[in-house]
Coordinates of C-alpha atoms and ligand atoms in Angstrom, one line a residue:
Chain A
X123 CA -2.6 -15.3 1.7
X124 CA -4.2 -12.4 4.6
X125 CA -2.6 -9.0 4.9
X126 CA -3.6 -6.2 7.4
X127 CA -6.1 -3.7 6.9
X128 CA -3.9 -0.6 6.4
X129 CA -2.3 -2.6 4.0
X130 CA -5.3 -3.6 2.8
X131 CA -6.3 -0.2 2.4
X132 CA -2.6 1.5 1.1
X133 CA -2.7 -1.2 -2.3
X134 CA -5.7 -0.3 -3.3
X135 CA -6.0 3.8 -1.8
X136 CA -2.3 4.7 -2.4
X137 CA -1.2 3.6 -6.0
X138 CA -3.8 5.0 -7.4
X139 CA -2.2 8.2 -5.8
X140 CA -0.1 8.0 -7.2
X141 CA -0.3 6.5 -10.9
X142 CA -2.8 9.9 -11.0
X143 CA -0.9 11.9 -9.3
X144 CA 1.5 10.9 -12.1
X145 CA -1.0 11.7 -14.6
X146 CA -2.1 15.2 -13.3
X147 CA 0.8 16.7 -14.7
X148 CA 0.9 14.1 -17.6
X149 CA -2.9 14.6 -19.0
X150 CA -1.9 19.3 -18.4
X151 CA 1.8 19.1 -19.4
X152 CA 0.1 17.8 -23.3
X153 CA -4.1 20.3 -23.0
X154 CA -4.6 23.3 -21.0
X155 CA -6.9 23.1 -19.4
X156 CA -8.2 26.7 -20.0
X157 CA -7.7 25.7 -24.1
X158 CA -10.0 23.3 -23.9
X159 CA -12.6 25.3 -22.0
X160 CA -12.9 27.4 -25.2
X161 CA -13.4 24.7 -26.5
X162 CA -16.5 23.8 -23.8
X163 CA -17.7 27.2 -24.5
X164 CA -16.5 28.2 -21.4
X165 CA -15.5 31.2 -20.6
X166 CA -13.9 31.4 -18.4
X167 CA -12.6 28.2 -16.1
X168 CA -9.7 28.9 -13.1
X169 CA -6.6 26.3 -14.4
X170 CA -6.0 25.6 -10.5
X171 CA -9.5 24.3 -10.2
X172 CA -9.5 22.6 -13.2
X173 CA -5.5 20.5 -11.9
X174 CA -7.4 20.8 -8.9
X175 CA -11.4 18.4 -10.1
X176 CA -9.1 16.0 -12.6
X177 CA -6.8 15.1 -10.4
X178 CA -9.8 13.5 -8.6
X179 CA -11.6 12.4 -11.1
X180 CA -8.3 10.0 -12.1
X181 CA -7.7 9.4 -8.7
X182 CA -12.3 7.3 -8.7
X183 CA -10.7 6.1 -11.3
X184 CA -7.4 4.5 -10.9
X185 CA -9.1 3.8 -7.3
X186 CA -12.2 2.0 -8.5
X187 CA -9.6 -0.1 -10.9
X188 CA -7.7 -0.8 -7.9
X189 CA -10.8 -1.6 -6.0
X190 CA -11.7 -4.2 -8.6
X191 CA -8.4 -5.4 -9.3
X192 CA -8.7 -6.7 -5.9
X193 CA -12.5 -8.5 -5.4
X194 CA -11.4 -9.8 -9.2
X195 CA -8.6 -11.7 -7.3
X196 CA -10.5 -13.0 -4.8
X197 CA -10.6 -17.2 -5.1
X198 CA -13.9 -18.3 -6.8
X199 CA -15.6 -21.7 -7.4
X200 CA -13.3 -24.3 -9.0
X201 CA -15.5 -26.6 -11.0
X202 CA -16.2 -30.4 -9.6
X203 CA -15.0 -32.4 -11.9
X204 CA -17.3 -35.0 -12.3
X205 CA -16.2 -38.8 -13.6
X206 CA -18.1 -40.3 -15.8
X207 CA -20.2 -43.4 -15.3
X208 CA -21.7 -45.7 -16.7
X209 CA -25.3 -46.4 -15.0
X210 CA -27.8 -49.1 -17.0
X211 CA -30.8 -46.9 -16.7
X212 CA -32.9 -49.7 -18.2
Chain B
X624 CA 7.8 -4.5 23.0
X625 CA 9.2 -3.2 20.6
X626 CA 9.1 -5.0 17.7
X627 CA 5.3 -5.1 16.6
X628 CA 4.2 -8.7 15.7
X629 CA 7.1 -10.4 15.6
X630 CA 6.3 -13.5 17.9
X631 CA 2.7 -13.5 16.2
X632 CA 3.1 -16.0 13.2
X633 CA 2.0 -14.4 9.7
X634 CA -1.4 -14.1 8.9
X635 CA -3.0 -13.0 11.8
X636 CA -1.2 -9.7 10.8
X637 CA -5.1 -7.7 11.6
X638 CA -4.8 -6.5 14.5
X639 CA -3.6 -2.9 13.9
X640 CA 0.7 -3.4 14.3
X641 CA 1.9 -1.9 17.6
X642 CA 3.2 1.5 18.1
X643 CA 7.2 2.7 17.5
X644 CA 7.9 4.1 20.6
X645 CA 11.8 4.5 19.6
X646 CA 14.5 5.4 21.4
X647 CA 17.3 8.6 20.9
X648 CA 20.2 7.3 20.0
X649 CA 23.8 9.8 19.8
X650 CA 26.3 9.4 17.7
X651 CA 28.1 10.4 13.9
X652 CA 25.3 8.9 12.7
X653 CA 22.5 10.8 14.2
X654 CA 25.0 14.3 13.7
X655 CA 24.8 13.3 10.0
X656 CA 20.9 13.1 10.2
X657 CA 20.5 16.2 11.8
X658 CA 22.4 18.0 9.8
X659 CA 21.1 16.8 6.8
X660 CA 17.3 17.5 8.0
X661 CA 18.5 20.6 8.9
X662 CA 19.5 21.1 5.4
X663 CA 16.8 20.2 3.3
X664 CA 14.5 21.1 5.6
X665 CA 15.9 25.7 5.1
X666 CA 16.1 24.4 1.5
X667 CA 12.6 23.2 1.5
X668 CA 11.7 26.3 3.3
X669 CA 13.6 29.3 2.3
X670 CA 13.9 28.4 -1.6
X671 CA 10.2 29.6 -1.7
X672 CA 11.2 33.1 -1.0
X673 CA 14.9 33.3 -2.9
X674 CA 13.8 36.0 -5.9
X675 CA 16.0 35.5 -8.5
X676 CA 15.6 38.6 -11.5
X677 CA 12.6 40.2 -10.1
X678 CA 10.6 37.0 -9.1
X679 CA 10.1 34.0 -7.5
X680 CA 13.8 32.1 -8.1
X681 CA 11.9 28.3 -7.9
X682 CA 9.0 29.3 -9.1
X683 CA 6.1 25.8 -10.8
X684 CA 3.8 28.3 -11.6
X685 CA 1.5 25.9 -12.6
X686 CA -1.6 28.5 -12.3
X687 CA 0.1 30.4 -15.4
X688 CA 1.6 27.5 -16.6
X689 CA 5.2 27.7 -16.7
X690 CA 8.4 26.8 -14.7
X691 CA 11.0 29.2 -13.6
X692 CA 14.3 28.2 -12.1
X693 CA 16.4 29.8 -11.6
X694 CA 17.4 32.3 -15.0
X695 CA 15.4 29.7 -17.0
X696 CA 11.6 29.9 -17.8
X697 CA 10.6 26.2 -18.6
X698 CA 7.0 26.1 -20.8
X699 CA 5.0 22.5 -20.8
X700 CA 6.5 22.3 -24.7
X701 CA 9.7 21.4 -22.6
X702 CA 8.5 18.8 -20.8
X703 CA 10.7 16.5 -22.2
X704 CA 13.3 17.8 -19.4
X705 CA 11.6 17.0 -17.1
X706 CA 11.3 14.3 -17.9
X707 CA 14.7 13.8 -18.7
X708 CA 15.5 14.4 -14.9
X709 CA 13.2 11.9 -13.5
X710 CA 15.0 9.8 -14.5
X711 CA 18.5 10.9 -14.0
X712 CA 17.6 11.2 -10.8
X713 CA 16.2 7.8 -10.9
X714 CA 19.4 6.6 -11.9
X715 CA 21.3 8.9 -9.9
X716 CA 18.3 6.8 -7.2
X717 CA 19.7 3.2 -8.4
X718 CA 24.2 4.6 -8.1
X719 CA 23.6 5.1 -4.8
X720 CA 21.7 1.6 -3.0
X721 CA 24.0 -0.2 -5.6
X722 CA 27.0 1.3 -3.3
X723 CA 25.5 1.9 0.3
X724 CA 21.7 0.5 0.4
X725 CA 19.8 3.1 1.5
X726 CA 20.9 5.9 1.6
X727 CA 17.7 8.3 0.3
X728 CA 15.9 6.4 3.7
X729 CA 18.2 6.8 6.3
X730 CA 19.1 10.6 5.5
X731 CA 16.9 12.7 3.0
X732 CA 13.6 10.9 2.4
X733 CA 11.6 13.2 3.2
X734 CA 9.4 10.4 4.9
X735 CA 12.8 10.6 7.8
X736 CA 13.0 14.3 7.4
X737 CA 10.0 14.8 8.4
X738 CA 8.8 12.3 11.0
X739 CA 11.9 13.2 12.7
X740 CA 11.3 16.6 13.0
X741 CA 8.1 15.7 14.3
X742 CA 10.7 13.2 16.2
X743 CA 12.4 16.0 17.5
X744 CA 8.9 18.3 18.6
X745 CA 7.6 14.8 20.7
X746 CA 10.4 14.0 22.0
X747 CA 10.2 17.6 23.6
X748 CA 7.1 17.6 25.0
X749 CA 6.2 14.8 26.5
X750 CA 10.3 13.4 27.1
X751 CA 12.3 11.4 26.0
X752 CA 11.3 7.1 25.3
X753 CA 10.4 6.1 28.5
X754 CA 8.5 8.5 29.5
X755 CA 6.4 8.5 26.2
X756 CA 5.2 5.2 27.0
X757 CA 4.7 6.0 30.5
X758 CA 2.1 9.1 28.9
X759 CA 0.7 7.0 26.6
X760 CA -0.9 4.2 29.9
X761 CA -1.8 6.5 31.6
X762 CA -5.3 7.6 32.4
X763 CA -6.8 10.9 30.8
X764 CA -5.9 14.0 33.2
X765 CA -5.1 17.3 32.8
X766 CA -1.2 16.8 32.6
X767 CA -2.6 14.5 30.0
X768 CA -4.5 16.4 28.1
X769 CA -2.0 19.6 27.8
X770 CA 1.1 16.9 26.4
X771 CA -1.3 15.5 24.2
X772 CA -2.4 18.3 22.5
X773 CA 0.4 20.8 23.2
X774 CA 1.7 18.1 20.9
X775 CA -0.1 18.7 18.0
X776 CA -0.5 22.0 18.2
X777 CA 2.4 22.1 17.7
X778 CA 3.0 19.2 15.2
X779 CA -0.4 21.0 13.1
X780 CA 1.2 24.1 13.3
X781 CA 4.3 23.6 11.8
X782 CA 2.3 20.9 8.9
X783 CA 0.4 24.4 8.6
X784 CA 3.3 25.7 7.5
X785 CA 4.6 23.2 5.2
X786 CA 1.2 22.8 3.8
X787 CA 2.0 26.8 3.3
X788 CA 5.2 26.0 2.2
X789 CA 4.1 23.7 -0.8
X790 CA 1.8 25.8 -2.6
X791 CA 4.1 27.9 -2.1
X792 CA 6.0 26.5 -5.3
X793 CA 3.4 26.4 -7.1
X794 CA 1.5 29.8 -6.4
X795 CA 3.5 33.2 -6.2
X796 CA 4.6 32.9 -2.5
X797 CA 4.8 36.9 -1.1
X798 CA 1.2 36.7 -2.9
X799 CA 0.5 33.9 -1.4
X800 CA 0.8 35.4 2.7
X801 CA -0.3 38.4 1.5
X802 CA -3.6 36.7 1.0
X803 CA -3.5 34.6 3.1
X804 CA -3.4 37.2 5.8
X805 CA -6.0 39.0 4.9
X806 CA -8.4 35.9 4.8
X807 CA -8.6 36.4 1.0
X808 CA -6.6 32.2 0.2
X809 CA -8.4 31.1 -3.3
X810 CA -10.8 28.4 -2.9
X811 CA -8.3 26.0 -4.4
X812 CA -4.9 27.6 -3.0
X813 CA -7.2 26.5 0.8
X814 CA -7.6 22.5 -0.3
X815 CA -4.6 22.7 -1.5
X816 CA -3.0 23.9 1.7
X817 CA -4.8 21.5 4.3
X818 CA -4.6 19.1 1.7
X819 CA -0.8 19.0 2.1
X820 CA -0.5 20.3 5.6
X821 CA -2.9 16.8 6.8
X822 CA -0.4 14.0 4.6
X823 CA 2.2 15.4 6.5
X824 CA 0.6 15.6 9.5
X825 CA -0.2 12.4 9.4
X826 CA 2.2 11.0 7.0
X827 CA 4.9 12.4 10.2
X828 CA 2.6 12.3 13.5
X829 CA 1.2 8.5 12.1
X830 CA 2.2 6.6 9.9
X831 CA 6.0 7.4 10.3
X832 CA 7.4 3.8 10.1
X833 CA 4.4 2.3 8.0
X834 CA 5.2 4.7 5.2
X835 CA 8.3 3.0 4.6
X836 CA 6.2 -0.7 5.6
X837 CA 3.4 -0.5 2.8
X838 CA 3.1 1.9 1.1
X839 CA 6.9 3.3 -0.1
X840 CA 7.4 1.3 -3.9
X841 CA 11.2 1.7 -3.4
X842 CA 11.5 -0.4 0.2
X843 CA 10.2 -3.6 -2.6
X844 CA 12.4 -3.4 -4.9
X845 CA 15.6 -1.3 -3.4
X846 CA 16.9 -4.9 -2.1
X847 CA 16.9 -5.6 -6.8
X848 CA 20.2 -3.1 -6.8
X849 CA 21.8 -4.5 -3.9
X850 CA 24.8 -6.7 -4.1
X851 CA 27.5 -8.6 -2.4
X852 CA 29.9 -5.4 -2.1
X853 CA 27.0 -3.3 -1.0
X854 CA 27.3 -1.1 2.3
X855 CA 24.7 -2.6 4.3
X856 CA 24.6 -1.8 8.0
X857 CA 25.0 -5.1 9.4
X858 CA 25.1 -7.6 12.7
X859 CA 28.9 -8.6 12.6
X860 CA 27.0 -12.1 14.2
X861 CA 30.7 -14.0 14.3
X862 CA 31.9 -11.1 16.5
X863 CA 28.6 -10.8 18.7
X864 CA 27.1 -14.6 19.3
X865 CA 26.4 -16.1 20.9
X866 CA 25.2 -13.1 22.5
X867 CA 24.7 -13.1 26.9
X868 CA 24.6 -10.6 29.7
X869 CA 27.8 -11.2 32.1
X870 CA 29.5 -8.1 34.8
X871 CA 31.2 -5.0 34.0
X872 CA 34.9 -6.1 33.6
X873 CA 34.1 -9.9 32.2
X874 CA 36.6 -10.7 29.3
X875 CA 33.5 -12.9 28.1
X876 CA 35.6 -15.2 25.8
X877 CA 36.2 -16.7 29.8
X878 CA 32.1 -17.3 29.7
X879 CA 32.2 -18.5 25.9
X880 CA 30.2 -15.6 25.3
X881 CA 30.7 -12.8 21.6
X882 CA 30.9 -9.7 22.6
X883 CA 26.7 -8.2 22.1
X884 CA 25.5 -7.8 26.1
X885 CA 21.9 -8.3 24.8
X886 CA 20.8 -4.8 26.6
X887 CA 18.2 -4.8 22.7
X888 CA 19.3 -1.1 22.9
X889 CA 19.5 -1.5 19.3
X890 CA 16.3 -2.5 18.6
X891 CA 14.9 -0.1 21.0
X892 CA 16.4 2.8 18.9
X893 CA 15.5 1.8 16.3
X894 CA 12.4 3.2 13.8
X895 CA 10.8 0.1 12.4
X896 CA 11.2 -1.4 15.2
X897 CA 13.3 -4.2 13.8
X898 CA 16.3 -6.2 14.7
X899 CA 19.2 -5.7 13.0
X900 CA 20.5 -8.8 15.1
X901 CA 18.1 -10.5 13.2
X902 CA 20.5 -10.0 9.3
X903 CA 19.1 -7.7 6.3
X904 CA 15.5 -6.7 6.8
X905 CA 14.2 -5.7 4.6
X906 CA 11.8 -3.4 7.1
X907 CA 15.3 -2.0 8.5
X908 CA 15.6 1.9 6.3
X909 CA 19.4 1.8 7.0
X910 CA 18.9 4.7 9.2
X911 CA 22.2 3.5 11.4
X912 CA 20.7 4.1 14.3
X913 CA 21.2 0.7 15.7
X914 CA 25.5 1.2 14.8
X915 CA 25.1 4.8 17.3
X916 CA 23.2 3.1 19.5
X917 CA 25.4 0.3 19.9
X918 CA 28.6 2.1 19.5
X919 CA 27.7 3.7 22.7
X920 CA 27.7 0.6 24.5
X921 CA 30.8 -0.8 23.0
X922 CA 32.3 2.9 24.0
X923 CA 31.1 1.4 28.1
X924 CA 32.0 -2.1 28.1
X925 CA 34.8 -1.6 26.5
X926 CA 34.9 -2.7 23.7
X927 CA 35.9 -2.3 19.8
X928 CA 33.5 -0.4 17.7
X929 CA 32.0 -1.9 15.5
X930 CA 29.6 -4.4 16.5
X931 CA 26.7 -3.5 14.1
X932 CA 28.7 -1.1 11.4
X933 CA 27.8 0.5 7.6
X934 CA 29.4 -3.2 5.6
X935 CA 29.9 -5.6 2.5
X936 CA 28.1 -9.0 2.2
X937 CA 32.1 -9.7 1.7
X938 CA 33.7 -7.9 4.4
X939 CA 31.2 -9.6 6.3
X940 CA 32.2 -13.3 5.1
X941 CA 36.3 -12.5 4.5
X942 CA 36.0 -11.6 0.8
X943 CA 37.5 -9.8 -1.4
X944 CA 35.4 -5.5 -1.4
X945 CA 34.8 -4.5 -4.4
X946 CA 33.3 -0.9 -5.2
X947 CA 33.9 -0.5 -8.5
X948 CA 31.7 -3.0 -9.8
X949 CA 30.6 -3.4 -13.9
X950 CA 27.6 -2.3 -12.2
X951 CA 28.7 0.9 -10.7
X952 CA 30.9 1.6 -14.3
X953 CA 27.9 1.8 -15.7
X954 CA 25.3 3.4 -13.4
X955 CA 27.9 5.9 -13.4
X956 CA 28.3 5.9 -17.2
X957 CA 24.9 6.8 -17.8
X958 CA 24.2 8.6 -15.1
X959 CA 26.7 11.4 -16.9
X960 CA 25.5 11.3 -19.7
X961 CA 22.8 11.3 -19.1
X962 CA 23.5 14.2 -17.1
X963 CA 25.3 16.2 -19.4
X964 CA 23.0 15.3 -22.3
X965 CA 20.7 17.1 -20.0
X966 CA 22.4 21.2 -20.1
X967 CA 23.8 20.8 -23.2
X968 CA 20.2 20.5 -24.2
X969 CA 19.2 22.8 -22.2
X970 CA 22.4 25.9 -22.8
X971 CA 21.1 25.3 -26.3
X972 CA 17.8 25.4 -26.5
X973 CA 15.6 27.5 -28.3
X974 CA 13.5 30.0 -26.4
X975 CA 11.7 30.0 -29.3
X976 CA 8.2 28.0 -31.5
X977 CA 6.7 28.7 -33.8
X978 CA 4.2 26.7 -35.1
X979 CA 1.9 26.7 -38.7
X980 CA -1.0 26.1 -38.8
X981 CA -3.1 26.0 -42.0
X982 CA -6.9 27.4 -42.9
X983 CA -8.9 24.2 -42.6
X984 CA -11.5 25.9 -44.4
X985 CA -10.2 26.9 -48.0
X986 CA -8.1 24.6 -50.1
X987 CA -6.2 27.6 -52.0
X988 CA -8.0 30.7 -53.3
X989 CA -7.0 32.3 -56.9
X990 CA -6.7 35.9 -56.7
X991 CA -7.5 37.9 -59.6
X992 CA -3.4 38.4 -60.1
X993 CA -4.2 34.4 -61.6
X994 CA -2.2 33.7 -57.8
X995 CA -2.5 30.4 -55.8
X996 CA -3.9 31.9 -52.6
X997 CA -2.7 29.8 -49.1
X998 CA -4.2 31.5 -45.3
X999 CA -2.4 29.7 -42.7
X1000 CA -2.0 31.4 -39.2
X1001 CA 1.5 31.4 -37.4
X1002 CA 1.5 30.7 -34.0
X1003 CA 4.9 32.7 -32.0
X1004 CA 5.3 32.2 -28.7
X1005 CA 8.6 33.7 -27.0
X1006 CA 10.0 31.6 -24.1
X1007 CA 12.4 33.8 -23.3
X1008 CA 12.7 36.4 -20.4
X1009 CA 13.1 39.8 -23.0
X1010 CA 10.8 41.0 -25.9
X1011 CA 12.2 40.6 -29.5
X1012 CA 10.5 41.7 -33.0
X1013 CA 10.9 38.8 -35.5
X1014 CA 11.5 39.1 -39.4
X1015 CA 9.2 36.0 -41.6
X1016 CA 10.8 34.7 -44.5
X1017 CA 8.9 32.2 -46.6
X1018 CA 11.0 29.9 -49.0
X1019 CA 9.4 27.4 -51.4
X1020 CA 8.6 28.4 -54.9
X1021 CA 10.1 30.7 -56.6
X1022 CA 8.9 33.9 -55.8
X1023 CA 6.2 32.4 -53.1
X1024 CA 5.0 36.5 -52.1
X1025 CA 3.5 37.4 -48.6
X1026 CA 1.0 38.8 -47.2
X1027 CA 2.2 40.2 -44.1
X1028 CA 4.2 43.1 -42.7
X1029 CA 6.3 40.8 -42.1
X1030 CA 10.0 42.6 -40.9
X1031 CA 9.2 43.6 -37.3
X1032 CA 6.8 41.3 -35.5
X1033 CA 7.1 42.7 -32.0
X1034 CA 6.6 39.0 -29.5
X1035 CA 6.8 40.4 -25.7
X1036 CA 8.8 38.0 -23.3
X1037 CA 5.8 34.9 -22.1
X1038 CA 3.5 35.9 -25.2
X1039 CA 2.5 33.2 -27.3
X1040 CA 1.0 35.7 -30.9
X1041 CA -0.7 35.2 -32.9
X1042 CA -0.4 35.9 -36.7
X1043 CA -2.5 35.4 -39.3
X1044 CA -0.6 35.6 -43.3
X1045 CA -1.4 34.7 -46.6
X1046 CA 0.5 33.1 -48.9
X1047 CA 0.7 34.2 -52.2
X1048 CA 2.2 32.3 -55.4
X1049 CA 2.7 31.9 -59.6
X1050 CA 0.8 28.1 -60.2
X1051 CA 3.7 28.2 -63.5
X1052 CA 5.9 28.1 -59.7
X1053 CA 5.0 25.4 -58.1
X1054 CA 6.9 22.1 -58.3
X1055 CA 3.2 20.4 -57.5
X1056 CA -0.6 20.3 -56.2
X1057 CA 1.0 20.0 -52.8
X1058 CA 4.7 21.3 -52.1
X1059 CA 6.3 22.4 -49.2
X1060 CA 7.0 26.1 -47.5
X1061 CA 9.6 26.9 -45.2
X1062 CA 8.7 29.4 -42.9
X1063 CA 11.7 30.8 -41.7
X1064 CA 11.9 33.5 -37.9
X1065 CA 14.7 35.1 -37.1
X1066 CA 15.2 37.8 -34.1
X1067 CA 16.1 40.7 -35.6
X1068 CA 18.0 41.8 -32.4
X1069 CA 19.4 38.0 -31.4
X1070 CA 21.2 36.9 -34.7
X1071 CA 20.9 33.6 -33.2
X1072 CA 17.3 33.3 -31.7
X1073 CA 15.7 31.2 -34.9
X1074 CA 13.7 28.4 -35.5
X1075 CA 12.1 27.6 -38.8
X1076 CA 8.8 25.4 -39.5
X1077 CA 7.7 23.6 -42.3
X1078 CA 3.7 23.9 -43.3
X1079 CA 2.6 23.0 -46.7
X1080 CA 1.5 24.8 -49.9
X1081 CA -1.7 23.8 -51.6
X1082 CA -2.7 25.3 -55.2
X1083 CA -4.2 23.7 -58.7
X1084 CA -3.1 20.4 -60.3
X1085 CA -0.6 20.6 -63.0
X1086 CA -2.0 21.0 -66.1
Ligands
SF4_208 S1 17.9 -1.9 12.2 FE1 17.7 -0.4 10.1 S2 16.3 1.0 10.3 FE2 16.8 -0.4 12.2 S3 18.0 1.1 13.7 FE3 18.8 -0.5 12.6 S4 19.7 0.6 10.7 FE4 17.2 1.4 11.2
SF4_209 S1 23.3 -3.0 21.1 FE1 24.7 -3.3 20.8 S2 25.4 -4.9 22.5 FE2 22.8 -3.8 22.5 S3 21.8 -5.6 21.3 FE3 22.4 -4.7 20.0 S4 24.0 -6.0 19.0 FE4 23.9 -6.7 21.6

């Protein structure tokens, strides 16, 4: 089944965006980026920066996953089934 | 024509979908939408400027990790409420979809609201449907350049204001405005203002119906919530067919015609470019523009309104329609229970939290007096809007003692206090080598502001 180019692009970009948004909310509700940064010895970290970078990292990861899904959906070779045949080689 | 690719076989959809030039519809549903759009836009653009008790009334303060909604302050610990709120929103959507189809899409969806506004601007600058089509076909000249530039300038201005307001929900908008005026915006604020403005401009100016067709998850699954009693927009084929044009004042019945004069106005007004006369289609966002258009035509030719109307499948089949049906009752009951639950949970919510962390370095220490001593770090979160003084008490073994000055712990509003404490007990009194210890915290000024947390107290193994 073929779909339009717009739909193709949207089917990769958009679900990854939606899920990245949801994941960002959950992730940063549970973990305070400043607290994590403090554990890693980073003194000054703007939370807004961490949220933004976090969101884009998640989006990129989801994007990769969506693209792989599309890629693996391509039809692959179906093996040819060969009937066994008696060969008189002698 | 307006219906993109309608004549093309499925699969050759690779061409860019034809641009849709919706004609303006006039009538009761158009007025209802104008009202809805103005109300929702007003809510969006004004809310961040409202104050409540000296601070922004609605502020999802991400930098400070606190959400303020009127008199309430929510912390990340209150995530449960947000989850509950989202579930309630989902059930409301189910309820209204089962009741009256895509009401959300037609009147309240941000995509509809901003597209509508962008189309007002477009119509104001470029003119009505005919003028817009002509302008797009015309070669580039000074007038076309002026009109297009003017439209985009207005769109971008409006989009920028939208982006600014958006960020103003997450960081105090007045200060944001001052920083904007002084060209002193932080890089991330600026990024999100630009990002959101750009998204608004693209979605409402260019993507429009394609967002509904390709991107909206709700559009894909809403049909699962429909049944034969759902109010949907339908063409009354029984009454309209056979369609055909006719002279004014001719009784269609004498010509063997139905009420549809095949003027295609219902198609021209459709923002998604479909023909409602082909039956219910998933592309239909339920905007009722076709209802308004057809009613106007029916008025003109002197036929009763409602050839295209809000109706149900059962009504069209002349079956008894049922508004109250098990599905509606289940949705309504769930909705009521969840909303009641949320209101109750918020009203009994204690804006106080006590976390107890045992010192990880030592299990316990024996003091010179032969007592077993445990060290804890307490974290006291005062989530209230006022400062409080608290009294701390421990319960476990008899004679358990708390070392710290624990009778007047002051914690400012919205603060987290870290308090190291030592607790000691006579090993003889301990019920086991590891036993429960209960920390109780209560506000001295507000008797019902109290909380308790249980931890472990370790001591020598008993002989
Ligand atoms: S067919 Fe649906 S989307 Fe099109 S004008 Fe009618 S109600 Fe609106
Ligand atoms: S607007 Fe009414 S009369 Fe005109 S084509 Fe549509 S259904 Fe027929």
